[in-house]
Short mmCIF file of C-alpha atoms in Angstrom, two decimals:
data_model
loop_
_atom_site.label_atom_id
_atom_site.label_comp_id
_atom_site.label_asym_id
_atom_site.label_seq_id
_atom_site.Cartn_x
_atom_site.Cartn_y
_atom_site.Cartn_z
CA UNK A 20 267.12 70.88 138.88
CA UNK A 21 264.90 73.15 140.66
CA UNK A 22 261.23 72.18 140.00
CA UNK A 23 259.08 75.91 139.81
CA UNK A 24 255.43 74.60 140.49
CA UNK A 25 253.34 77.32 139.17
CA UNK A 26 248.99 77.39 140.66
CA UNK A 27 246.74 77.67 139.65
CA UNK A 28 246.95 75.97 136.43
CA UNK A 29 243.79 77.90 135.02
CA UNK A 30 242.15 80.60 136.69
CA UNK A 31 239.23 82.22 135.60
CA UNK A 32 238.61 85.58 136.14
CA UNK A 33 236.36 88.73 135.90
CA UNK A 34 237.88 92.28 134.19
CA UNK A 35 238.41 94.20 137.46
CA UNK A 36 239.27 91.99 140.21
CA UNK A 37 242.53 91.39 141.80
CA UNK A 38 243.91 87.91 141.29
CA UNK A 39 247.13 86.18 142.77
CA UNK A 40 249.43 83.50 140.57
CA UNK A 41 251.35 81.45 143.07
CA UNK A 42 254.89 79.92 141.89
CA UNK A 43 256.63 77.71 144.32
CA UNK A 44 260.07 76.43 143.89
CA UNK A 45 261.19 73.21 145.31
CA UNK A 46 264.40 74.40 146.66
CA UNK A 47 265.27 78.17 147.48
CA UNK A 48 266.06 80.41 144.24
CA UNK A 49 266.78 83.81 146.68
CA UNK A 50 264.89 86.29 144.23
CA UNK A 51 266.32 85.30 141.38
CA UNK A 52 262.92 84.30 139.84
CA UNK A 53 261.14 86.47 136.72
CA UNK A 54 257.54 86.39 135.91
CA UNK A 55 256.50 86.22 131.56
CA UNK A 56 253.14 86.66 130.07
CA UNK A 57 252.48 84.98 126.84
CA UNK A 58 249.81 85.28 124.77
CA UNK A 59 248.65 83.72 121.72
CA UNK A 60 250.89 82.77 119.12
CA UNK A 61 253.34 85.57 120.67
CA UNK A 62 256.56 85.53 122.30
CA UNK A 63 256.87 85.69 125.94
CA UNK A 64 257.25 88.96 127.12
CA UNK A 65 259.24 89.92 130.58
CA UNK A 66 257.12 91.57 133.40
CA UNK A 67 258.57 91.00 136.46
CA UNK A 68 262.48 90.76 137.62
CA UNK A 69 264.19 89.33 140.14
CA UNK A 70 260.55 88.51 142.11
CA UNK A 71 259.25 92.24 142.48
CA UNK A 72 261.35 94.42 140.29
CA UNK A 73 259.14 96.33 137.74
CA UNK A 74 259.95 96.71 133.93
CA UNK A 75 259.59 99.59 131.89
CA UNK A 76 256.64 99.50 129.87
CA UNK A 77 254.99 97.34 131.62
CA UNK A 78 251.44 98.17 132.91
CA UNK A 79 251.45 99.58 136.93
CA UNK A 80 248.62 96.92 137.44
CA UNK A 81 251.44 93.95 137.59
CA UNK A 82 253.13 93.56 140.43
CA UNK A 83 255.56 90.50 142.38
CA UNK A 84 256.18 89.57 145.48
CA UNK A 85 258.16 87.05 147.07
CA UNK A 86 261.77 85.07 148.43
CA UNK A 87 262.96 82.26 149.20
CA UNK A 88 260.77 79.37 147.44
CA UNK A 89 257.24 81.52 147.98
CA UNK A 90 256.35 83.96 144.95
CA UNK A 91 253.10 85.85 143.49
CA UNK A 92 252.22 87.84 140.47
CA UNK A 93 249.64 89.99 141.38
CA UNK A 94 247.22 91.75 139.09
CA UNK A 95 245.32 94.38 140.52
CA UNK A 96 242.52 95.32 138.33
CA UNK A 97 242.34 92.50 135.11
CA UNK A 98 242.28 93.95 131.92
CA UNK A 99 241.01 91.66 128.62
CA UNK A 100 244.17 91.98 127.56
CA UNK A 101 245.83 90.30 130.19
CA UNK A 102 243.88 87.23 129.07
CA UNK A 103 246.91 85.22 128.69
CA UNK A 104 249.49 82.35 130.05
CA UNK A 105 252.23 83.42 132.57
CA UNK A 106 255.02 81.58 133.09
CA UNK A 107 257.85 82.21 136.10
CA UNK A 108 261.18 81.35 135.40
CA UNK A 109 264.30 80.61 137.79
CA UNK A 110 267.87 82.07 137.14
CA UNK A 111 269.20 81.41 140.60
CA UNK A 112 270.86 77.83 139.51
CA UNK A 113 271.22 76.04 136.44
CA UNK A 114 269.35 74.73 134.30
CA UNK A 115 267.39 77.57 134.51
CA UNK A 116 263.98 76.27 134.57
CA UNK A 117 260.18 77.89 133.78
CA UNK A 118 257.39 76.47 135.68
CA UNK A 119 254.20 75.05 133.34
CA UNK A 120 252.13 78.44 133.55
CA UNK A 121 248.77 79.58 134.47
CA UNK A 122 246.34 80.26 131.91
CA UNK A 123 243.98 83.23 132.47
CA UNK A 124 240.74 82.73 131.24
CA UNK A 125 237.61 84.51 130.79
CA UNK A 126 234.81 83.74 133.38
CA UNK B 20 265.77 99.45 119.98
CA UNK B 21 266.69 95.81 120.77
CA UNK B 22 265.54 93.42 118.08
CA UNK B 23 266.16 89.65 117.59
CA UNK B 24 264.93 87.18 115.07
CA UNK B 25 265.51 83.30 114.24
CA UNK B 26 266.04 81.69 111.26
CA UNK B 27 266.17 78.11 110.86
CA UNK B 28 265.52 75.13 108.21
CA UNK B 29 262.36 74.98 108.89
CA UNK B 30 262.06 71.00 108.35
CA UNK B 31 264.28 68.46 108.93
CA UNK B 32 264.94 64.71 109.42
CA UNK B 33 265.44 62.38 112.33
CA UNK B 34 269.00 62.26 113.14
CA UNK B 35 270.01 65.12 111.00
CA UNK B 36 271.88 68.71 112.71
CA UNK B 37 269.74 71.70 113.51
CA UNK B 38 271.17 74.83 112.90
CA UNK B 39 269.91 77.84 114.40
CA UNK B 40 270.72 81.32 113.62
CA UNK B 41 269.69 84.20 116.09
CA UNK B 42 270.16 88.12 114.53
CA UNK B 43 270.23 91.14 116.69
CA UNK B 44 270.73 94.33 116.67
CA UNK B 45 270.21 97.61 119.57
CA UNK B 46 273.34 95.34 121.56
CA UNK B 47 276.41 94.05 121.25
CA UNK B 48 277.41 90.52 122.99
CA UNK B 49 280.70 91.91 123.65
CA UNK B 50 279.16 94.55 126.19
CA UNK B 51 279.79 93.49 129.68
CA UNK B 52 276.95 91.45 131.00
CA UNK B 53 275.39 90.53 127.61
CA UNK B 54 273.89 87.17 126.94
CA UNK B 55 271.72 85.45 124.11
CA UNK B 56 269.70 82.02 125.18
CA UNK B 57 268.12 80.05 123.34
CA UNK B 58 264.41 78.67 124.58
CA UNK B 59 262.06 76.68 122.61
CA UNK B 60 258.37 75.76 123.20
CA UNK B 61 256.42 72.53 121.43
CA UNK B 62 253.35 73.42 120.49
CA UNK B 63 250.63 73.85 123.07
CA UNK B 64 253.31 72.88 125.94
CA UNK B 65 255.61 75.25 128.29
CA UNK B 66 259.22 76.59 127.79
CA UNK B 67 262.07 74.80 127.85
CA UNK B 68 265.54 76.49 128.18
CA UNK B 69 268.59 75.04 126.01
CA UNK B 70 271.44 77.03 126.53
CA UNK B 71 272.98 81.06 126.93
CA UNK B 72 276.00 82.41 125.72
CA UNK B 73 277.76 85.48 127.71
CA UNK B 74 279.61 88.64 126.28
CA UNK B 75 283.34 86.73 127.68
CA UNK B 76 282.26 83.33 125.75
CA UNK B 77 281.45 81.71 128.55
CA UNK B 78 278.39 79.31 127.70
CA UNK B 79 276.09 77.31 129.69
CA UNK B 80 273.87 74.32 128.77
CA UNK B 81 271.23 72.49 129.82
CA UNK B 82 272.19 69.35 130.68
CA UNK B 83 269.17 67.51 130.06
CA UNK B 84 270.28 67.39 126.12
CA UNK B 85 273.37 65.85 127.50
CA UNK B 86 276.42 66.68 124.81
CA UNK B 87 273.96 67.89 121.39
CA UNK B 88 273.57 71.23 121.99
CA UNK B 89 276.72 73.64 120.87
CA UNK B 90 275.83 77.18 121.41
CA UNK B 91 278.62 79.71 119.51
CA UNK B 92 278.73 83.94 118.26
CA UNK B 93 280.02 85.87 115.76
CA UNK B 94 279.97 89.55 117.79
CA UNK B 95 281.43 91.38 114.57
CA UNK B 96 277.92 89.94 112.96
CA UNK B 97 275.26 90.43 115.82
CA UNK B 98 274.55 87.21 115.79
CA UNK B 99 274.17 83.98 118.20
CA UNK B 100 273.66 80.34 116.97
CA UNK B 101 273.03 76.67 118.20
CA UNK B 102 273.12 73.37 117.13
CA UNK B 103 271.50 70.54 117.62
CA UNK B 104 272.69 67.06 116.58
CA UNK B 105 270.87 63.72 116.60
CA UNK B 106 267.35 65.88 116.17
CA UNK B 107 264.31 63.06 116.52
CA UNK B 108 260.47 64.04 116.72
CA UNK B 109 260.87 65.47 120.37
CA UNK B 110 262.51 68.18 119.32
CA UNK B 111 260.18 69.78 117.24
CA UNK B 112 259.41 72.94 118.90
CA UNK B 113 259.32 76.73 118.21
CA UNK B 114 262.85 78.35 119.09
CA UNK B 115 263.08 81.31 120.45
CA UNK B 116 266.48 83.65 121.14
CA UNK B 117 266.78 86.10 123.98
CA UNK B 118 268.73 89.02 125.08
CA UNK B 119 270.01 87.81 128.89
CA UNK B 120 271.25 90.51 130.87
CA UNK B 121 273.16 89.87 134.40
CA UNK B 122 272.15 87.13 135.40
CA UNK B 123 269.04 84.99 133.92
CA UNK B 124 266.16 87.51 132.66
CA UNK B 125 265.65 87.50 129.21
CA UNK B 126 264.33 90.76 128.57
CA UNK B 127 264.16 91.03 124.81
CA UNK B 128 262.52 87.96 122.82
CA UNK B 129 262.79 86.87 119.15
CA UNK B 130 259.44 86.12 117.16
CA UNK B 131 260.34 82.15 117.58
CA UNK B 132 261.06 80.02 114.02
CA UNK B 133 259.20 76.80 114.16
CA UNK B 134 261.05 73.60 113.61
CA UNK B 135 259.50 70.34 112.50
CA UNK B 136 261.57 67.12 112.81
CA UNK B 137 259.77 64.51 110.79
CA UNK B 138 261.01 61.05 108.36
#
């Protein structure tokens, strides 16, 4: 199975900055790796596709790069509301696997 | 609009069946590229995906749960299931059901039912 190890675990963060989420994958997934956001008692919802393609609806401010086994959610500009846990997920072999999140907190 | 929601029992026993029930509307599964998986999520912990079925019946599993998970469709109905068999404590999770499309993003989630296994 490929292992998605997602870092940091929590970050901490001010409203305004720019902040990175890493996910590394322990073999390569090509970019067939999507980025959720989930946050309190709500369903995951899909913000990135296939490592840097955007999705409709989805605030400008989220962005992915990435190939290979090297990927980033960036967030330029944090809003409150982005106070959440975001998960990457793998479709490139199965089982299709999520890594553990990072959890966004308030600093 | 694409909608999906769970139902499920809600509570059930150690070695008992779980049967899950996954309603949609806004697509049909027997549009070209279509897929419903099934995810769940213990409480506090990360997601865990079980199994997707495509718009040609084709169905893939995770293999971790070995031979217990059946995934099936009604496409007349809008609607996707799976079953569990053998359920202990582990699997008490939230389940969720998600509109795949292509490949592997699930781009349209269900609200989750929670499941408790418990004696």
């Amino acid at each position: 199975d490929v292992v998605l190890t997602q870092s940091p675990a929590t970050l901490s963060v001010t409203p305004g900055e720019r902040i990175s989420l890493s996910c590394r994958a322990s073999e390569s997934v090509d970019t067939y790796l999507h980025w959720y956001q989930q946050k309190p008692n709500e369903s995951p919802r899909l913000l990135i596709k296939y490592a840097s393609q955007s999705i409709s609806g989805i605030p400008s401010r989220f962005s992915g790069s990435g190939s290979g086994t090297d990927f980033t959610l960036s967030i330029n500009g944090v809003e409150l509301e982005d106070l959440s846990i975001y998960y990457c997920q793998q479709g490139n072999s199965l089982p299709y696997t999520f890594g553990a999140g990072t959890k966004l907190e308030l600093k | 609009q694409v909608t999906l929601k769970e139902s499920g029992p809600g509570i059930l026993q150690p070695s008992q069946t779980l049967s899950l029930t996954c309603t949609f509307s806004g697509f049909s599964l027997s549009t070209y590229g279509m897929g419903v998986g099934w995810i769940r999520q213990p409480s506090g912990k990360g997601l865990e995906w079980l199994a997707n079925i495509w718009w040609d019946d084709d169905k893939y599993y995770n293999p971790s749960l070995k031979n217990r998970l059946t995934i099936s469709k009604d496409t007349s109905n809008n609607q996707a299931f799976l079953k569990i068999t053998n359920v202990d404590t582990a699997d008490t999770a939230t389940y969720y059901c998600a509109r795949t499309v292509a490949t592997s993003e699930n781009d349209y989630w269900g609200q989750g039912v929670m499941v408790t296994v418990s004696s």
